[in-house]
Amino acid sequence: MAADPHILEELRRLRARVPQLTGALATGLDGRVLAHDTPGVEPNGMAALVETAHGAAGKLADATGQGEFRELVVRGVYGYVAAYAAGGAAVLTLLAQDRVNLGRLLLEGRRAAARIGELDDRRTTPANQTRPAREAKAAKPEPGSDPKPGPKPAAARTRTPRAPRTTTTNTNARTTTES
């Protein structure tokens, strides 16, 4: 399958914004390569590893009650591998040098993953089916099926209103008179 030109362009823009990136790969959840900019790294082998890591990270997040997979960061001696959920059916994986600003990597990776997810969703969505219709179909259980319960939502946090702050100023003023 040929690389998606829009996703490939997003990978290249991302690499331009974060110069310490050494590679970027977008894959489907099934391990197929959507697009890659990974000099020196074989994309199909990397895609298979990403598929396995995504599955394990998703199971770990679910088993610990953390919810659906969002991202995974691995730090090695020579740098980072970061994988991000990109929409409902794709994963963005970034390779970065050890000297990368990790906060910048995470921020730019999340933004790019959101854009790639949108591009992949548009690519895989039939033209005659709108997004709300797909979501409604996905949320509705099949008749006669036993829907698997999802993760329990976190308890809602309630904030108790604080009393307004009052400040007191303690001044030790001296009054002097001149004679």
JSON list of C-alpha atoms in Angstrom, two decimals:
[
{"chain": "A", "resi": 1, "resn": "MET", "atom": "CA", "xyz": [0.00, 0.00, 0.00]},
{"chain": "A", "resi": 2, "resn": "ALA", "atom": "CA", "xyz": [1.32, 3.43, -0.91]},
{"chain": "A", "resi": 3, "resn": "ALA", "atom": "CA", "xyz": [1.90, 6.00, 1.81]},
{"chain": "A", "resi": 4, "resn": "ASP", "atom": "CA", "xyz": [-0.90, 8.46, 2.42]},
{"chain": "A", "resi": 5, "resn": "PRO", "atom": "CA", "xyz": [0.52, 11.77, 1.09]},
{"chain": "A", "resi": 6, "resn": "HIS", "atom": "CA", "xyz": [-1.35, 13.91, 3.65]},
{"chain": "A", "resi": 7, "resn": "ILE", "atom": "CA", "xyz": [-0.12, 11.85, 6.59]},
{"chain": "A", "resi": 8, "resn": "LEU", "atom": "CA", "xyz": [3.41, 11.80, 5.16]},
{"chain": "A", "resi": 9, "resn": "GLU", "atom": "CA", "xyz": [3.34, 15.60, 4.89]},
{"chain": "A", "resi": 10, "resn": "GLU", "atom": "CA", "xyz": [2.25, 15.86, 8.53]},
{"chain": "A", "resi": 11, "resn": "LEU", "atom": "CA", "xyz": [5.16, 13.62, 9.56]},
{"chain": "A", "resi": 12, "resn": "ARG", "atom": "CA", "xyz": [7.61, 15.82, 7.67]},
{"chain": "A", "resi": 13, "resn": "ARG", "atom": "CA", "xyz": [6.19, 19.02, 9.20]},
{"chain": "A", "resi": 14, "resn": "LEU", "atom": "CA", "xyz": [6.51, 17.44, 12.64]},
{"chain": "A", "resi": 15, "resn": "ARG", "atom": "CA", "xyz": [10.15, 16.54, 12.01]},
{"chain": "A", "resi": 16, "resn": "ALA", "atom": "CA", "xyz": [10.79, 20.13, 10.92]},
{"chain": "A", "resi": 17, "resn": "ARG", "atom": "CA", "xyz": [9.23, 21.48, 14.15]},
{"chain": "A", "resi": 18, "resn": "VAL", "atom": "CA", "xyz": [11.21, 19.11, 16.40]},
{"chain": "A", "resi": 19, "resn": "PRO", "atom": "CA", "xyz": [14.73, 18.87, 14.94]},
{"chain": "A", "resi": 20, "resn": "GLN", "atom": "CA", "xyz": [15.82, 16.16, 17.41]},
{"chain": "A", "resi": 21, "resn": "LEU", "atom": "CA", "xyz": [13.35, 13.68, 15.88]},
{"chain": "A", "resi": 22, "resn": "THR", "atom": "CA", "xyz": [15.14, 10.94, 14.01]},
{"chain": "A", "resi": 23, "resn": "GLY", "atom": "CA", "xyz": [12.03, 9.24, 12.65]},
{"chain": "A", "resi": 24, "resn": "ALA", "atom": "CA", "xyz": [8.26, 9.29, 12.49]},
{"chain": "A", "resi": 25, "resn": "LEU", "atom": "CA", "xyz": [5.86, 6.49, 11.59]},
{"chain": "A", "resi": 26, "resn": "ALA", "atom": "CA", "xyz": [2.08, 6.32, 11.30]},
{"chain": "A", "resi": 27, "resn": "THR", "atom": "CA", "xyz": [0.52, 2.85, 11.42]},
{"chain": "A", "resi": 28, "resn": "GLY", "atom": "CA", "xyz": [-2.90, 1.31, 11.61]},
{"chain": "A", "resi": 29, "resn": "LEU", "atom": "CA", "xyz": [-3.85, -0.69, 14.70]},
{"chain": "A", "resi": 30, "resn": "ASP", "atom": "CA", "xyz": [-3.41, -3.81, 12.57]},
{"chain": "A", "resi": 31, "resn": "GLY", "atom": "CA", "xyz": [0.28, -3.01, 11.98]},
{"chain": "A", "resi": 32, "resn": "ARG", "atom": "CA", "xyz": [0.01, -1.70, 8.41]},
{"chain": "A", "resi": 33, "resn": "VAL", "atom": "CA", "xyz": [2.20, 1.29, 7.56]},
{"chain": "A", "resi": 34, "resn": "LEU", "atom": "CA", "xyz": [0.19, 4.41, 6.65]},
{"chain": "A", "resi": 35, "resn": "ALA", "atom": "CA", "xyz": [3.23, 6.64, 6.12]},
{"chain": "A", "resi": 36, "resn": "HIS", "atom": "CA", "xyz": [6.78, 6.85, 7.39]},
{"chain": "A", "resi": 37, "resn": "ASP", "atom": "CA", "xyz": [9.78, 9.14, 7.53]},
{"chain": "A", "resi": 38, "resn": "THR", "atom": "CA", "xyz": [12.23, 6.81, 9.24]},
{"chain": "A", "resi": 39, "resn": "PRO", "atom": "CA", "xyz": [15.70, 6.95, 7.69]},
{"chain": "A", "resi": 40, "resn": "GLY", "atom": "CA", "xyz": [17.74, 3.90, 8.67]},
{"chain": "A", "resi": 41, "resn": "VAL", "atom": "CA", "xyz": [14.80, 2.06, 10.27]},
{"chain": "A", "resi": 42, "resn": "GLU", "atom": "CA", "xyz": [12.80, -0.61, 8.47]},
{"chain": "A", "resi": 43, "resn": "PRO", "atom": "CA", "xyz": [9.16, 0.62, 8.72]},
{"chain": "A", "resi": 44, "resn": "ASN", "atom": "CA", "xyz": [7.35, -2.74, 8.45]},
{"chain": "A", "resi": 45, "resn": "GLY", "atom": "CA", "xyz": [9.35, -4.31, 11.26]},
{"chain": "A", "resi": 46, "resn": "MET", "atom": "CA", "xyz": [8.88, -1.21, 13.38]},
{"chain": "A", "resi": 47, "resn": "ALA", "atom": "CA", "xyz": [5.12, -1.24, 12.63]},
{"chain": "A", "resi": 48, "resn": "ALA", "atom": "CA", "xyz": [4.88, -4.83, 13.92]},
{"chain": "A", "resi": 49, "resn": "LEU", "atom": "CA", "xyz": [6.65, -3.83, 17.14]},
{"chain": "A", "resi": 50, "resn": "VAL", "atom": "CA", "xyz": [4.37, -0.81, 17.53]},
{"chain": "A", "resi": 51, "resn": "GLU", "atom": "CA", "xyz": [1.31, -3.05, 17.14]},
{"chain": "A", "resi": 52, "resn": "THR", "atom": "CA", "xyz": [2.59, -5.32, 19.93]},
{"chain": "A", "resi": 53, "resn": "ALA", "atom": "CA", "xyz": [3.58, -2.42, 22.22]},
{"chain": "A", "resi": 54, "resn": "HIS", "atom": "CA", "xyz": [0.22, -0.71, 21.65]},
{"chain": "A", "resi": 55, "resn": "GLY", "atom": "CA", "xyz": [-1.63, -3.89, 22.60]},
{"chain": "A", "resi": 56, "resn": "ALA", "atom": "CA", "xyz": [0.43, -4.39, 25.75]},
{"chain": "A", "resi": 57, "resn": "ALA", "atom": "CA", "xyz": [0.15, -0.72, 26.79]},
{"chain": "A", "resi": 58, "resn": "GLY", "atom": "CA", "xyz": [-3.61, -0.79, 26.21]},
{"chain": "A", "resi": 59, "resn": "LYS", "atom": "CA", "xyz": [-3.99, -3.90, 28.37]},
{"chain": "A", "resi": 60, "resn": "LEU", "atom": "CA", "xyz": [-1.83, -2.37, 31.10]},
{"chain": "A", "resi": 61, "resn": "ALA", "atom": "CA", "xyz": [-3.85, 0.85, 31.12]},
{"chain": "A", "resi": 62, "resn": "ASP", "atom": "CA", "xyz": [-7.13, -1.09, 31.19]},
{"chain": "A", "resi": 63, "resn": "ALA", "atom": "CA", "xyz": [-6.02, -3.53, 33.90]},
{"chain": "A", "resi": 64, "resn": "THR", "atom": "CA", "xyz": [-4.93, -0.69, 36.17]},
{"chain": "A", "resi": 65, "resn": "GLY", "atom": "CA", "xyz": [-8.09, 1.34, 35.62]},
{"chain": "A", "resi": 66, "resn": "GLN", "atom": "CA", "xyz": [-6.37, 4.10, 33.70]},
{"chain": "A", "resi": 67, "resn": "GLY", "atom": "CA", "xyz": [-8.75, 3.93, 30.75]},
{"chain": "A", "resi": 68, "resn": "GLU", "atom": "CA", "xyz": [-8.09, 3.83, 27.05]},
{"chain": "A", "resi": 69, "resn": "PHE", "atom": "CA", "xyz": [-4.54, 3.97, 25.62]},
{"chain": "A", "resi": 70, "resn": "ARG", "atom": "CA", "xyz": [-3.31, 7.49, 24.85]},
{"chain": "A", "resi": 71, "resn": "GLU", "atom": "CA", "xyz": [0.49, 7.39, 24.74]},
{"chain": "A", "resi": 72, "resn": "LEU", "atom": "CA", "xyz": [3.54, 5.36, 25.60]},
{"chain": "A", "resi": 73, "resn": "VAL", "atom": "CA", "xyz": [7.07, 6.71, 26.14]},
{"chain": "A", "resi": 74, "resn": "VAL", "atom": "CA", "xyz": [10.16, 4.53, 26.26]},
{"chain": "A", "resi": 75, "resn": "ARG", "atom": "CA", "xyz": [13.56, 5.98, 27.10]},
{"chain": "A", "resi": 76, "resn": "GLY", "atom": "CA", "xyz": [16.63, 4.13, 25.97]},
{"chain": "A", "resi": 77, "resn": "VAL", "atom": "CA", "xyz": [20.30, 4.94, 26.37]},
{"chain": "A", "resi": 78, "resn": "TYR", "atom": "CA", "xyz": [20.38, 6.84, 23.07]},
{"chain": "A", "resi": 79, "resn": "GLY", "atom": "CA", "xyz": [16.94, 8.41, 22.99]},
{"chain": "A", "resi": 80, "resn": "TYR", "atom": "CA", "xyz": [13.18, 8.06, 23.10]},
{"chain": "A", "resi": 81, "resn": "VAL", "atom": "CA", "xyz": [10.43, 6.11, 21.39]},
{"chain": "A", "resi": 82, "resn": "ALA", "atom": "CA", "xyz": [7.01, 7.70, 21.88]},
{"chain": "A", "resi": 83, "resn": "ALA", "atom": "CA", "xyz": [3.76, 6.22, 20.60]},
{"chain": "A", "resi": 84, "resn": "TYR", "atom": "CA", "xyz": [0.45, 8.09, 20.56]},
{"chain": "A", "resi": 85, "resn": "ALA", "atom": "CA", "xyz": [-3.13, 7.05, 19.81]},
{"chain": "A", "resi": 86, "resn": "ALA", "atom": "CA", "xyz": [-4.04, 8.80, 16.55]},
{"chain": "A", "resi": 87, "resn": "GLY", "atom": "CA", "xyz": [-7.80, 8.71, 16.19]},
{"chain": "A", "resi": 88, "resn": "GLY", "atom": "CA", "xyz": [-9.64, 5.45, 16.56]},
{"chain": "A", "resi": 89, "resn": "ALA", "atom": "CA", "xyz": [-7.57, 3.28, 14.24]},
{"chain": "A", "resi": 90, "resn": "ALA", "atom": "CA", "xyz": [-4.00, 4.60, 14.02]},
{"chain": "A", "resi": 91, "resn": "VAL", "atom": "CA", "xyz": [-0.84, 5.06, 16.06]},
{"chain": "A", "resi": 92, "resn": "LEU", "atom": "CA", "xyz": [1.86, 7.72, 15.64]},
{"chain": "A", "resi": 93, "resn": "THR", "atom": "CA", "xyz": [5.34, 6.63, 16.69]},
{"chain": "A", "resi": 94, "resn": "LEU", "atom": "CA", "xyz": [8.24, 9.04, 17.07]},
{"chain": "A", "resi": 95, "resn": "LEU", "atom": "CA", "xyz": [11.95, 8.37, 17.49]},
{"chain": "A", "resi": 96, "resn": "ALA", "atom": "CA", "xyz": [13.99, 11.12, 19.14]},
{"chain": "A", "resi": 97, "resn": "GLN", "atom": "CA", "xyz": [17.51, 11.80, 20.28]},
{"chain": "A", "resi": 98, "resn": "ASP", "atom": "CA", "xyz": [18.27, 11.73, 24.00]},
{"chain": "A", "resi": 99, "resn": "ARG", "atom": "CA", "xyz": [18.78, 15.51, 24.03]},
{"chain": "A", "resi": 100, "resn": "VAL", "atom": "CA", "xyz": [15.21, 16.26, 22.88]},
{"chain": "A", "resi": 101, "resn": "ASN", "atom": "CA", "xyz": [13.10, 18.45, 25.13]},
{"chain": "A", "resi": 102, "resn": "LEU", "atom": "CA", "xyz": [10.70, 15.78, 26.41]},
{"chain": "A", "resi": 103, "resn": "GLY", "atom": "CA", "xyz": [7.89, 18.25, 27.09]},
{"chain": "A", "resi": 104, "resn": "ARG", "atom": "CA", "xyz": [8.12, 19.56, 23.54]},
{"chain": "A", "resi": 105, "resn": "LEU", "atom": "CA", "xyz": [8.19, 16.00, 22.17]},
{"chain": "A", "resi": 106, "resn": "LEU", "atom": "CA", "xyz": [5.03, 15.11, 24.10]},
{"chain": "A", "resi": 107, "resn": "LEU", "atom": "CA", "xyz": [3.20, 18.29, 23.12]},
{"chain": "A", "resi": 108, "resn": "GLU", "atom": "CA", "xyz": [4.07, 18.14, 19.42]},
{"chain": "A", "resi": 109, "resn": "GLY", "atom": "CA", "xyz": [3.44, 14.38, 19.32]},
{"chain": "A", "resi": 110, "resn": "ARG", "atom": "CA", "xyz": [-0.04, 14.80, 20.79]},
{"chain": "A", "resi": 111, "resn": "ARG", "atom": "CA", "xyz": [-0.91, 17.56, 18.32]},
{"chain": "A", "resi": 112, "resn": "ALA", "atom": "CA", "xyz": [0.37, 15.60, 15.34]},
{"chain": "A", "resi": 113, "resn": "ALA", "atom": "CA", "xyz": [-1.41, 12.44, 16.50]},
{"chain": "A", "resi": 114, "resn": "ALA", "atom": "CA", "xyz": [-4.71, 14.36, 16.63]},
{"chain": "A", "resi": 115, "resn": "ARG", "atom": "CA", "xyz": [-4.19, 15.64, 13.07]},
{"chain": "A", "resi": 116, "resn": "ILE", "atom": "CA", "xyz": [-3.15, 12.22, 11.78]},
{"chain": "A", "resi": 117, "resn": "GLY", "atom": "CA", "xyz": [-6.16, 10.66, 13.47]},
{"chain": "A", "resi": 118, "resn": "GLU", "atom": "CA", "xyz": [-8.44, 13.12, 11.67]},
{"chain": "A", "resi": 119, "resn": "LEU", "atom": "CA", "xyz": [-6.72, 12.42, 8.34]},
{"chain": "A", "resi": 120, "resn": "ASP", "atom": "CA", "xyz": [-6.95, 8.66, 8.84]},
{"chain": "A", "resi": 121, "resn": "ASP", "atom": "CA", "xyz": [-10.59, 8.85, 9.93]},
{"chain": "A", "resi": 122, "resn": "ARG", "atom": "CA", "xyz": [-11.42, 10.85, 6.77]},
{"chain": "A", "resi": 123, "resn": "ARG", "atom": "CA", "xyz": [-9.54, 8.35, 4.64]},
{"chain": "A", "resi": 124, "resn": "THR", "atom": "CA", "xyz": [-11.31, 5.32, 6.11]},
{"chain": "A", "resi": 125, "resn": "THR", "atom": "CA", "xyz": [-14.81, 6.79, 6.46]},
{"chain": "A", "resi": 126, "resn": "PRO", "atom": "CA", "xyz": [-17.25, 6.07, 3.66]},
{"chain": "A", "resi": 127, "resn": "ALA", "atom": "CA", "xyz": [-18.30, 9.32, 2.00]},
{"chain": "A", "resi": 128, "resn": "ASN", "atom": "CA", "xyz": [-21.98, 8.65, 2.62]},
{"chain": "A", "resi": 129, "resn": "GLN", "atom": "CA", "xyz": [-21.58, 8.07, 6.36]},
{"chain": "A", "resi": 130, "resn": "THR", "atom": "CA", "xyz": [-21.21, 11.04, 8.67]},
{"chain": "A", "resi": 131, "resn": "ARG", "atom": "CA", "xyz": [-19.19, 11.02, 11.87]},
{"chain": "A", "resi": 132, "resn": "PRO", "atom": "CA", "xyz": [-22.22, 11.26, 14.24]},
{"chain": "A", "resi": 133, "resn": "ALA", "atom": "CA", "xyz": [-23.85, 8.33, 12.43]},
{"chain": "A", "resi": 134, "resn": "ARG", "atom": "CA", "xyz": [-20.69, 6.22, 12.86]},
{"chain": "A", "resi": 135, "resn": "GLU", "atom": "CA", "xyz": [-20.44, 7.12, 16.54]},
{"chain": "A", "resi": 136, "resn": "ALA", "atom": "CA", "xyz": [-24.11, 6.30, 17.16]},
{"chain": "A", "resi": 137, "resn": "LYS", "atom": "CA", "xyz": [-23.68, 2.98, 15.38]},
{"chain": "A", "resi": 138, "resn": "ALA", "atom": "CA", "xyz": [-20.59, 2.16, 17.42]},
{"chain": "A", "resi": 139, "resn": "ALA", "atom": "CA", "xyz": [-22.31, 3.07, 20.70]},
{"chain": "A", "resi": 140, "resn": "LYS", "atom": "CA", "xyz": [-25.43, 1.00, 20.01]},
{"chain": "A", "resi": 141, "resn": "PRO", "atom": "CA", "xyz": [-25.06, -2.68, 21.01]},
{"chain": "A", "resi": 142, "resn": "GLU", "atom": "CA", "xyz": [-26.18, -5.33, 18.56]},
{"chain": "A", "resi": 143, "resn": "PRO", "atom": "CA", "xyz": [-29.53, -6.96, 19.39]},
{"chain": "A", "resi": 144, "resn": "GLY", "atom": "CA", "xyz": [-29.04, -10.18, 21.34]},
{"chain": "A", "resi": 145, "resn": "SER", "atom": "CA", "xyz": [-25.38, -9.46, 22.08]},
{"chain": "A", "resi": 146, "resn": "ASP", "atom": "CA", "xyz": [-23.92, -9.30, 25.52]},
{"chain": "A", "resi": 147, "resn": "PRO", "atom": "CA", "xyz": [-22.21, -5.92, 25.62]},
{"chain": "A", "resi": 148, "resn": "LYS", "atom": "CA", "xyz": [-18.91, -6.01, 27.44]},
{"chain": "A", "resi": 149, "resn": "PRO", "atom": "CA", "xyz": [-18.88, -3.38, 30.16]},
{"chain": "A", "resi": 150, "resn": "GLY", "atom": "CA", "xyz": [-16.24, -0.76, 29.62]},
{"chain": "A", "resi": 151, "resn": "PRO", "atom": "CA", "xyz": [-13.99, 0.78, 32.24]},
{"chain": "A", "resi": 152, "resn": "LYS", "atom": "CA", "xyz": [-15.79, 2.48, 35.05]},
{"chain": "A", "resi": 153, "resn": "PRO", "atom": "CA", "xyz": [-15.70, 6.26, 34.89]},
{"chain": "A", "resi": 154, "resn": "ALA", "atom": "CA", "xyz": [-13.65, 8.00, 37.51]},
{"chain": "A", "resi": 155, "resn": "ALA", "atom": "CA", "xyz": [-15.65, 9.45, 40.36]},
{"chain": "A", "resi": 156, "resn": "ALA", "atom": "CA", "xyz": [-16.63, 13.01, 39.71]},
{"chain": "A", "resi": 157, "resn": "ARG", "atom": "CA", "xyz": [-14.65, 15.46, 41.72]},
{"chain": "A", "resi": 158, "resn": "THR", "atom": "CA", "xyz": [-16.62, 18.04, 43.56]},
{"chain": "A", "resi": 159, "resn": "ARG", "atom": "CA", "xyz": [-15.09, 21.27, 44.60]},
{"chain": "A", "resi": 160, "resn": "THR", "atom": "CA", "xyz": [-16.17, 22.94, 47.74]},
{"chain": "A", "resi": 161, "resn": "PRO", "atom": "CA", "xyz": [-16.29, 26.67, 47.34]},
{"chain": "A", "resi": 162, "resn": "ARG", "atom": "CA", "xyz": [-13.61, 28.53, 49.19]},
{"chain": "A", "resi": 163, "resn": "ALA", "atom": "CA", "xyz": [-14.30, 31.50, 51.32]},
{"chain": "A", "resi": 164, "resn": "PRO", "atom": "CA", "xyz": [-13.03, 34.70, 49.76]},
{"chain": "A", "resi": 165, "resn": "ARG", "atom": "CA", "xyz": [-9.53, 35.56, 50.79]},
{"chain": "A", "resi": 166, "resn": "THR", "atom": "CA", "xyz": [-9.08, 38.52, 52.98]},
{"chain": "A", "resi": 167, "resn": "THR", "atom": "CA", "xyz": [-5.79, 40.19, 53.40]},
{"chain": "A", "resi": 168, "resn": "THR", "atom": "CA", "xyz": [-4.72, 42.22, 56.33]},
{"chain": "A", "resi": 169, "resn": "THR", "atom": "CA", "xyz": [-1.93, 44.64, 56.14]},
{"chain": "A", "resi": 170, "resn": "ASN", "atom": "CA", "xyz": [0.15, 45.11, 59.20]},
{"chain": "A", "resi": 171, "resn": "THR", "atom": "CA", "xyz": [1.79, 48.48, 59.18]},
{"chain": "A", "resi": 172, "resn": "ASN", "atom": "CA", "xyz": [4.10, 49.83, 61.75]},
{"chain": "A", "resi": 173, "resn": "ALA", "atom": "CA", "xyz": [3.97, 53.47, 60.86]},
{"chain": "A", "resi": 174, "resn": "ARG", "atom": "CA", "xyz": [5.76, 56.06, 62.95]},
{"chain": "A", "resi": 175, "resn": "THR", "atom": "CA", "xyz": [4.72, 59.60, 63.06]},
{"chain": "A", "resi": 176, "resn": "THR", "atom": "CA", "xyz": [7.44, 62.12, 63.60]},
{"chain": "A", "resi": 177, "resn": "THR", "atom": "CA", "xyz": [7.14, 65.79, 64.00]},
{"chain": "A", "resi": 178, "resn": "GLU", "atom": "CA", "xyz": [9.82, 68.28, 63.36]},
{"chain": "A", "resi": 179, "resn": "SER", "atom": "CA", "xyz": [10.42, 71.07, 65.83]}
]
